[in-house]
Amino acid sequence: MSLREVLTPFTAWKHVLDAPVTIPDPIGREAAERYRGFHQNDMETCIGCGTCEAICQNGAIDMVPVEGQVTEKGDSGLRPMIDYGRCCWCALCVDVCMTGSLTMSNEYTWVDTDPDAFRFIPGLEEPWKDKEAGYRREGGRELSGTKRSHMGELAPALRGDNFSEICAGFTREEAILEADRCVECGLCVATCPAHMSIPDYIAAVRDQDYDRGLQLLYETNPFSEVCGRICTHKCETSCAALHEGDPIAIRWLKRHIIDNVPMERRLELVGGAKPANGHRVAIVGAGPGGLTAAYDLAREGCAVTVFEALAAPGGMMRYGIPEYRLPYDALDRDVAVIQAMGVEIRCNMRVGRDIALDDLKRDHDAVILAIGLQMGRGTRIPGSEGPGVEKAVDLLRRITAGEDVPVPERVVVIGGGNVAFDIARSMARLQKATHGTVGVTLTALEDRAHFLADAEELIEGAEEGVEIIDKRGPQEVMRDASGAVTGLRSWAVTSIFDDQGRFAPAYDQADERVHEGAMVIEAIGQMADVSLLGAELTEALDWNRGRIAIDAGFRTSEPWLFAVGDAVKGPDVINAVADGHRVAQSVMERVSLQEGIS
Amino acid sequence: MLSFQPDRSQYPQPGPDGRLEVDLETGKYLKLWQGPNHPGITGNMSVELTVCGDEVVEGKTHVGYLHRGFEKLMERRTFIQVFPIVCRVCVPEPDFNEYCYAAAVEELAGIEVPEMATWMRTLILEMGRFNSYMMFLGGISGSLGLGLVGQWMTYVRDLMLDRFEELTGARIYHMFILPGGVRGHLPEGFAARMEEVLQTAEKYLADVDRVMFSNSVFRLRTEGVGVIDPALFERFGVTGPNARAGGVVKDVRKDSPYLVYDQLDFIPASGKDSDIFTRVKVRRADIDNSIGLIRQILEKMPKSGPVMARLPNVLHWKIPRGETYIKGECSRGEYGYYMVTDGSGYPRRINVRGPSYTHAMALLEHLIPGTNISDVAALMVSLHTYPPEIER
Amino acid sequence: MRDLHANLKTRHALGPFEPRRANLGFVTVPAERLRGLLTELRDVHGFTHLVLLTAVDWMEDGLFQLTYLMNDRAGDRTLGVRVMLNRDEAVGEDMHDLWPTAATYQRELKEMFGIDFPGSPRVDEEFILEGWTDLPPYRRDFDSLAYSQQTYAERPGRVTHDPRAHMKSKLYPEG
Ligand SMILES: Cc1cc2nc3c(=O)[nH]c(=O)nc-3n(C[C@H](O)[C@H](O)[C@H](O)COP(=O)(O)OP(=O)(O)OC[C@H]3O[C@@H](n4cnc5c(N)ncnc54)[C@H](O)[C@@H]3O)c2cc1C
């Protein structure tokens, strides 16, 4: 050992004069920009989906009601409460958050004598509530998929001249990918009028358990072939996934389940009806409202007869919705399961013409009206009476029925809703097949951004050659000397509603156009044909703004008579289904009550 | 020579079952517990010594003071939920757990990690190694009564923790490397701030060299003490600096390159005397390696690009049946995760291999007999033991 | 590695080779062939490093899997040697003479899985646990959640709500 090695260590003394490196008062030291400190939650963007709770590996998060947060469509009204006795600051809750509302501030000192203070709801009054610095996930939501899975579709060139179904439905791989994105929060269930067990049947797709999936579908909806294709799918507008990506394709997943269970298996899984209970129920109209009620009542053991005016069951599902969106055989499969429950459907039986409503009343314990809205509304503009002007629903019905409909080279459609597109695109197909070209002009009051029709109708319609002209108010159907229709005269729309929000379109008369066409089709709404009631019953019933009045149980003011579907409420198949269940329940209550009396 | 050249023949030999029959009644032997509360113990561990005078006849390692059943906990968590707990297996160098776990999941799930993320991971691991060595230098000097180095190193480590904080959002348990990639990019100006830290570190390390390696007391107490015969290395699972100090240049970064180590220049530090002094020296040289590697990484890494791969929805994540082993060179040697999956949403089994498992158990117990009581602490620390990775 | 497997296969009655990466693979060997295989791997083929020894509980199949991870550093090869043991009378073969460190692994396996290794030094001594009387805790049938619920008190006052059920109660309680 050299002397040097004895002396060198003493060089350390040189630090004696250094300023201390310690921070004298560490309280208040600002943490780094992305430090994972106390939580923050933007109460307005939070939707209470509970995904943060689901991912928390410490079980530190509870979802709790918070004053001021309302439970409404797409928002459970719950908010996360965090137990800092358990939190490990991993921020998986932040990463997984569906809306990005949950973040962390870089605040990390908090002193309190009350241990329960550390169980807190971020987003209320905490001092770091609005602090900018802190952990936010980089990029978008990465822990659950944001992009909708691909689904095959017929290309415009292949579908323009025929009524083949456009959507192919998911393949298994596509469906599993899509089902994987669901976080099972269940916010959608409240929005679905039938409150279908959406997260559960999506889980069944993930697990590739189609039997379970089918059973779940049938618990709430006997029209999954139909709804899996054409449902208005409002559920998807309250899906948690839409906040930073595409909502889950709930509708297509439903269709995927039903596509994967063959008919015989469906009947096995659904099971038979209860033994006959001796009650007889008549239903007028074989649309989704009537048939859903029929399904439930038949399963309960009632003898159910459905009287349908047209040649085949289905109502607007068959005679309104075009085949390229909903093929008839898909509808037939749903109807077949209903018939298998013992429901008798008597077609070509228009009540009020082929059989009287009174007869039904006499022979049954209860009668349900499910007659829908069969008559198209007219615009009543000059020239709209007479040949060459058609109602959309009439034309659609005739197309389904296979009747000859005139197919001029140029057609003008009035209306911007889904029905208008259905007829426009149907006529476009017929034109293409007949003339090789498409000449459909669709005019609507609304501007493009506010069309009532679904966005994909505008896209697909345009792809198929429909000319879409927005902000046009129809003024006159033009006719030549012989009276033949030559076109539609329209003015530009300046506003649709007045200051009070009432429907009162205003026009710029200087901006006038004539849309050429040998046929004008009105697609501006439908109304019910209640002539079957007869004068006496019409008089006796309570009415509500032109519709038969009903209570929450779909009972009319006449104890034996119930009413459901578009005729009294609407507006779509899934509502008709949901209400079909409810009316069936009311009918069961009534007939069991009668049983008690007799 | 002050170091001990024990003549074991004087002592009773352990029986075939490994038990040593010592009759304490004779008054010749004394039981002495070193730890679990002892400044010479890195963490919660104790060595039960049987001494005769100031010579140690037998030493038994006791762990379990910090057992949290991590491997069991992991089996009860989904693949993403495991990620925040793995780092807790090892406090001083937690990131290896994050890396090994993430890489095992990625391999079994077939996930490709973006290039940027592999550079970031390497950076994190070298920063972690650096910090682990800071604690080691403090520990070894502390175990020999040289408290000053510990104070310096704590300061330097703290500066590195600041860098960890700004990069990962946390100081100790970073939870930054997760299956699929890492959680973020480098903050603006990070490289410059890191350079400052490295330069400060180099200044302090120069001081350490003077007070430690050029210190007669330190040398006297560590040279020739605690020698591990390199012939024992394979039988006792000796890896990392412990092996390198005995001339066996084991370094997973070179032997089986992972992340971006094959794109980085460095020569693993090594020595040949296999004593405490050399082991410390090797680690000291390895710090320089880490500093160099951090500089290289910051210079060579891509400047932009994604840091995360697309994951399936982690809430339903299932991984097909399989098993794998992922390893890396941590500051103490070979660190690894053995993971078995069964097709469900949960790992079937995860086994964490920490180098201390072999170093501080079988090896330490083998080395202790015949040492002097006052050398035991330095001997144990010189193996660089982190008890939590033994008991997990 | 495939060559190695082909070379050893018949002599040691090995199962099929299951490659994981170029430098990692797994193979199953009958328990009675284990010692021979490990010795040959160690002494002839360069697999001198016992990386780890651990167990996997395949409770549903009534089996314990022992995994001996063997590493050949020079060749950068790792072979996972698996031995399947009957779970009901789980006894493994003591290997501490080949690697003294095996004794530690074996002691842990005895404690955590209840797999015995007769002849292994101090195999019955407590390793990590102290005064443990329950099932060996790493067995799949030991329910750690139930254990913690029985052993530790939950802090009172925590209630959570399921969003879907909560929305039902608020928006459509009738169904
Ligand atoms: C063109 C068009 C497209 C549509 N597209 C969609 C869509 O994509 N998605 C969606 O969800 N909804 C859509 N709808 C709405 C949907 O079809 C209706 O909401 C739904 O069919 C209403 O069901 P319902 O049972 O009340 O009546 P309907 O389906 O209209 O059925 C009523 C039935 O009663 C019969 N009937 C009426 N009077 C008598 C009588 N006196 N005697 C015997 N039978 C009688 C009718 O012939 C008819 O079959 C569309 C509607 C139309 C018109």
mmCIF file of N, CA and C in Angstrom, chain A residues 28-29 58 112 139-140 167 214 221 234 255 267 269 276 293 338 341 353 362 399 422 439 487 509 539 573 577:
data_model
loop_
_atom_site.group_PDB
_atom_site.id
_atom_site.type_symbol
_atom_site.label_atom_id
_atom_site.label_comp_id
_atom_site.label_asym_id
_atom_site.label_seq_id
_atom_site.Cartn_x
_atom_site.Cartn_y
_atom_site.Cartn_z
ATOM 1 N N GLY A 28 -44.014 21.226 -2.687
ATOM 2 C CA GLY A 28 -44.216 22.268 -3.682
ATOM 3 C C GLY A 28 -43.286 22.114 -4.875
ATOM 4 N N ARG A 29 -42.364 21.163 -4.765
ATOM 5 C CA ARG A 29 -41.516 20.912 -5.937
ATOM 6 C C ARG A 29 -42.399 20.418 -7.082
ATOM 7 N N ASN A 58 -55.942 -3.204 -9.245
ATOM 8 C CA ASN A 58 -55.952 -3.103 -7.795
ATOM 9 C C ASN A 58 -57.359 -3.048 -7.229
ATOM 10 N N ASP A 112 -53.917 14.991 4.578
ATOM 11 C CA ASP A 112 -55.235 15.099 5.181
ATOM 12 C C ASP A 112 -55.262 14.215 6.423
ATOM 13 N N GLY A 139 -50.884 9.854 -28.118
ATOM 14 C CA GLY A 139 -51.649 9.282 -29.216
ATOM 15 C C GLY A 139 -53.055 8.984 -28.756
ATOM 16 N N GLY A 140 -53.743 8.181 -29.535
ATOM 17 C CA GLY A 140 -55.141 7.909 -29.217
ATOM 18 C C GLY A 140 -55.312 6.725 -28.286
ATOM 19 N N CYS A 167 -74.916 -5.947 -48.629
ATOM 20 C CA CYS A 167 -73.958 -6.305 -47.585
ATOM 21 C C CYS A 167 -73.764 -7.804 -47.495
ATOM 22 N N LEU A 214 -77.554 -16.857 -30.162
ATOM 23 C CA LEU A 214 -78.905 -16.900 -30.709
ATOM 24 C C LEU A 214 -79.941 -16.865 -29.590
ATOM 25 N N ASN A 221 -85.800 -10.412 -29.076
ATOM 26 C CA ASN A 221 -86.105 -10.002 -30.436
ATOM 27 C C ASN A 221 -86.254 -11.191 -31.381
ATOM 28 N N LYS A 234 -79.787 2.578 -33.293
ATOM 29 C CA LYS A 234 -79.498 3.734 -32.435
ATOM 30 C C LYS A 234 -78.516 3.362 -31.332
ATOM 31 N N ARG A 255 -76.436 -9.743 -36.954
ATOM 32 C CA ARG A 255 -76.670 -10.505 -38.165
ATOM 33 C C ARG A 255 -75.704 -11.690 -38.251
ATOM 34 N N LEU A 267 -84.740 -23.454 -34.082
ATOM 35 C CA LEU A 267 -85.972 -23.950 -33.470
ATOM 36 C C LEU A 267 -85.657 -24.750 -32.215
ATOM 37 N N LEU A 269 -83.076 -24.349 -30.253
ATOM 38 C CA LEU A 269 -82.592 -23.467 -29.187
ATOM 39 C C LEU A 269 -83.722 -22.637 -28.587
ATOM 40 N N ALA A 276 -101.177 -25.117 -24.392
ATOM 41 C CA ALA A 276 -102.272 -24.179 -24.697
ATOM 42 C C ALA A 276 -102.977 -23.752 -23.421
ATOM 43 N N ALA A 293 -95.801 -9.558 -31.044
ATOM 44 C CA ALA A 293 -96.825 -9.850 -30.042
ATOM 45 C C ALA A 293 -97.320 -11.278 -30.231
ATOM 46 N N ILE A 338 -91.528 -17.789 -35.960
ATOM 47 C CA ILE A 338 -92.750 -17.325 -35.284
ATOM 48 C C ILE A 338 -93.903 -18.277 -35.577
ATOM 49 N N MET A 341 -94.077 -21.426 -33.625
ATOM 50 C CA MET A 341 -94.625 -21.359 -32.269
ATOM 51 C C MET A 341 -96.141 -21.600 -32.285
ATOM 52 N N ARG A 353 -112.805 -5.526 -44.694
ATOM 53 C CA ARG A 353 -113.274 -5.858 -46.046
ATOM 54 C C ARG A 353 -113.574 -7.358 -46.112
ATOM 55 N N ARG A 362 -115.614 -10.786 -31.335
ATOM 56 C CA ARG A 362 -116.524 -11.812 -30.845
ATOM 57 C C ARG A 362 -115.783 -13.123 -30.582
ATOM 58 N N ILE A 399 -93.668 -2.956 -56.342
ATOM 59 C CA ILE A 399 -92.413 -3.592 -56.789
ATOM 60 C C ILE A 399 -92.250 -4.941 -56.091
ATOM 61 N N ASP A 422 -85.107 4.796 -50.500
ATOM 62 C CA ASP A 422 -85.490 3.441 -50.889
ATOM 63 C C ASP A 422 -86.167 3.446 -52.263
ATOM 64 N N GLY A 439 -81.794 7.768 -64.259
ATOM 65 C CA GLY A 439 -82.208 9.172 -64.344
ATOM 66 C C GLY A 439 -83.112 9.536 -63.185
ATOM 67 N N GLY A 487 -92.086 17.273 -65.240
ATOM 68 C CA GLY A 487 -91.025 17.594 -64.275
ATOM 69 C C GLY A 487 -91.585 18.223 -63.013
ATOM 70 N N GLN A 509 -87.568 32.723 -54.036
ATOM 71 C CA GLN A 509 -88.334 32.470 -55.261
ATOM 72 C C GLN A 509 -87.528 32.765 -56.516
ATOM 73 N N GLU A 539 -115.777 6.433 -33.171
ATOM 74 C CA GLU A 539 -116.409 7.389 -32.260
ATOM 75 C C GLU A 539 -116.089 7.031 -30.809
ATOM 76 N N VAL A 573 -88.606 -0.715 -36.951
ATOM 77 C CA VAL A 573 -88.857 -2.121 -36.656
ATOM 78 C C VAL A 573 -88.542 -2.445 -35.198
ATOM 79 N N VAL A 577 -90.917 -4.057 -32.412
ATOM 80 C CA VAL A 577 -90.607 -5.293 -31.701
ATOM 81 C C VAL A 577 -90.727 -5.076 -30.193
#
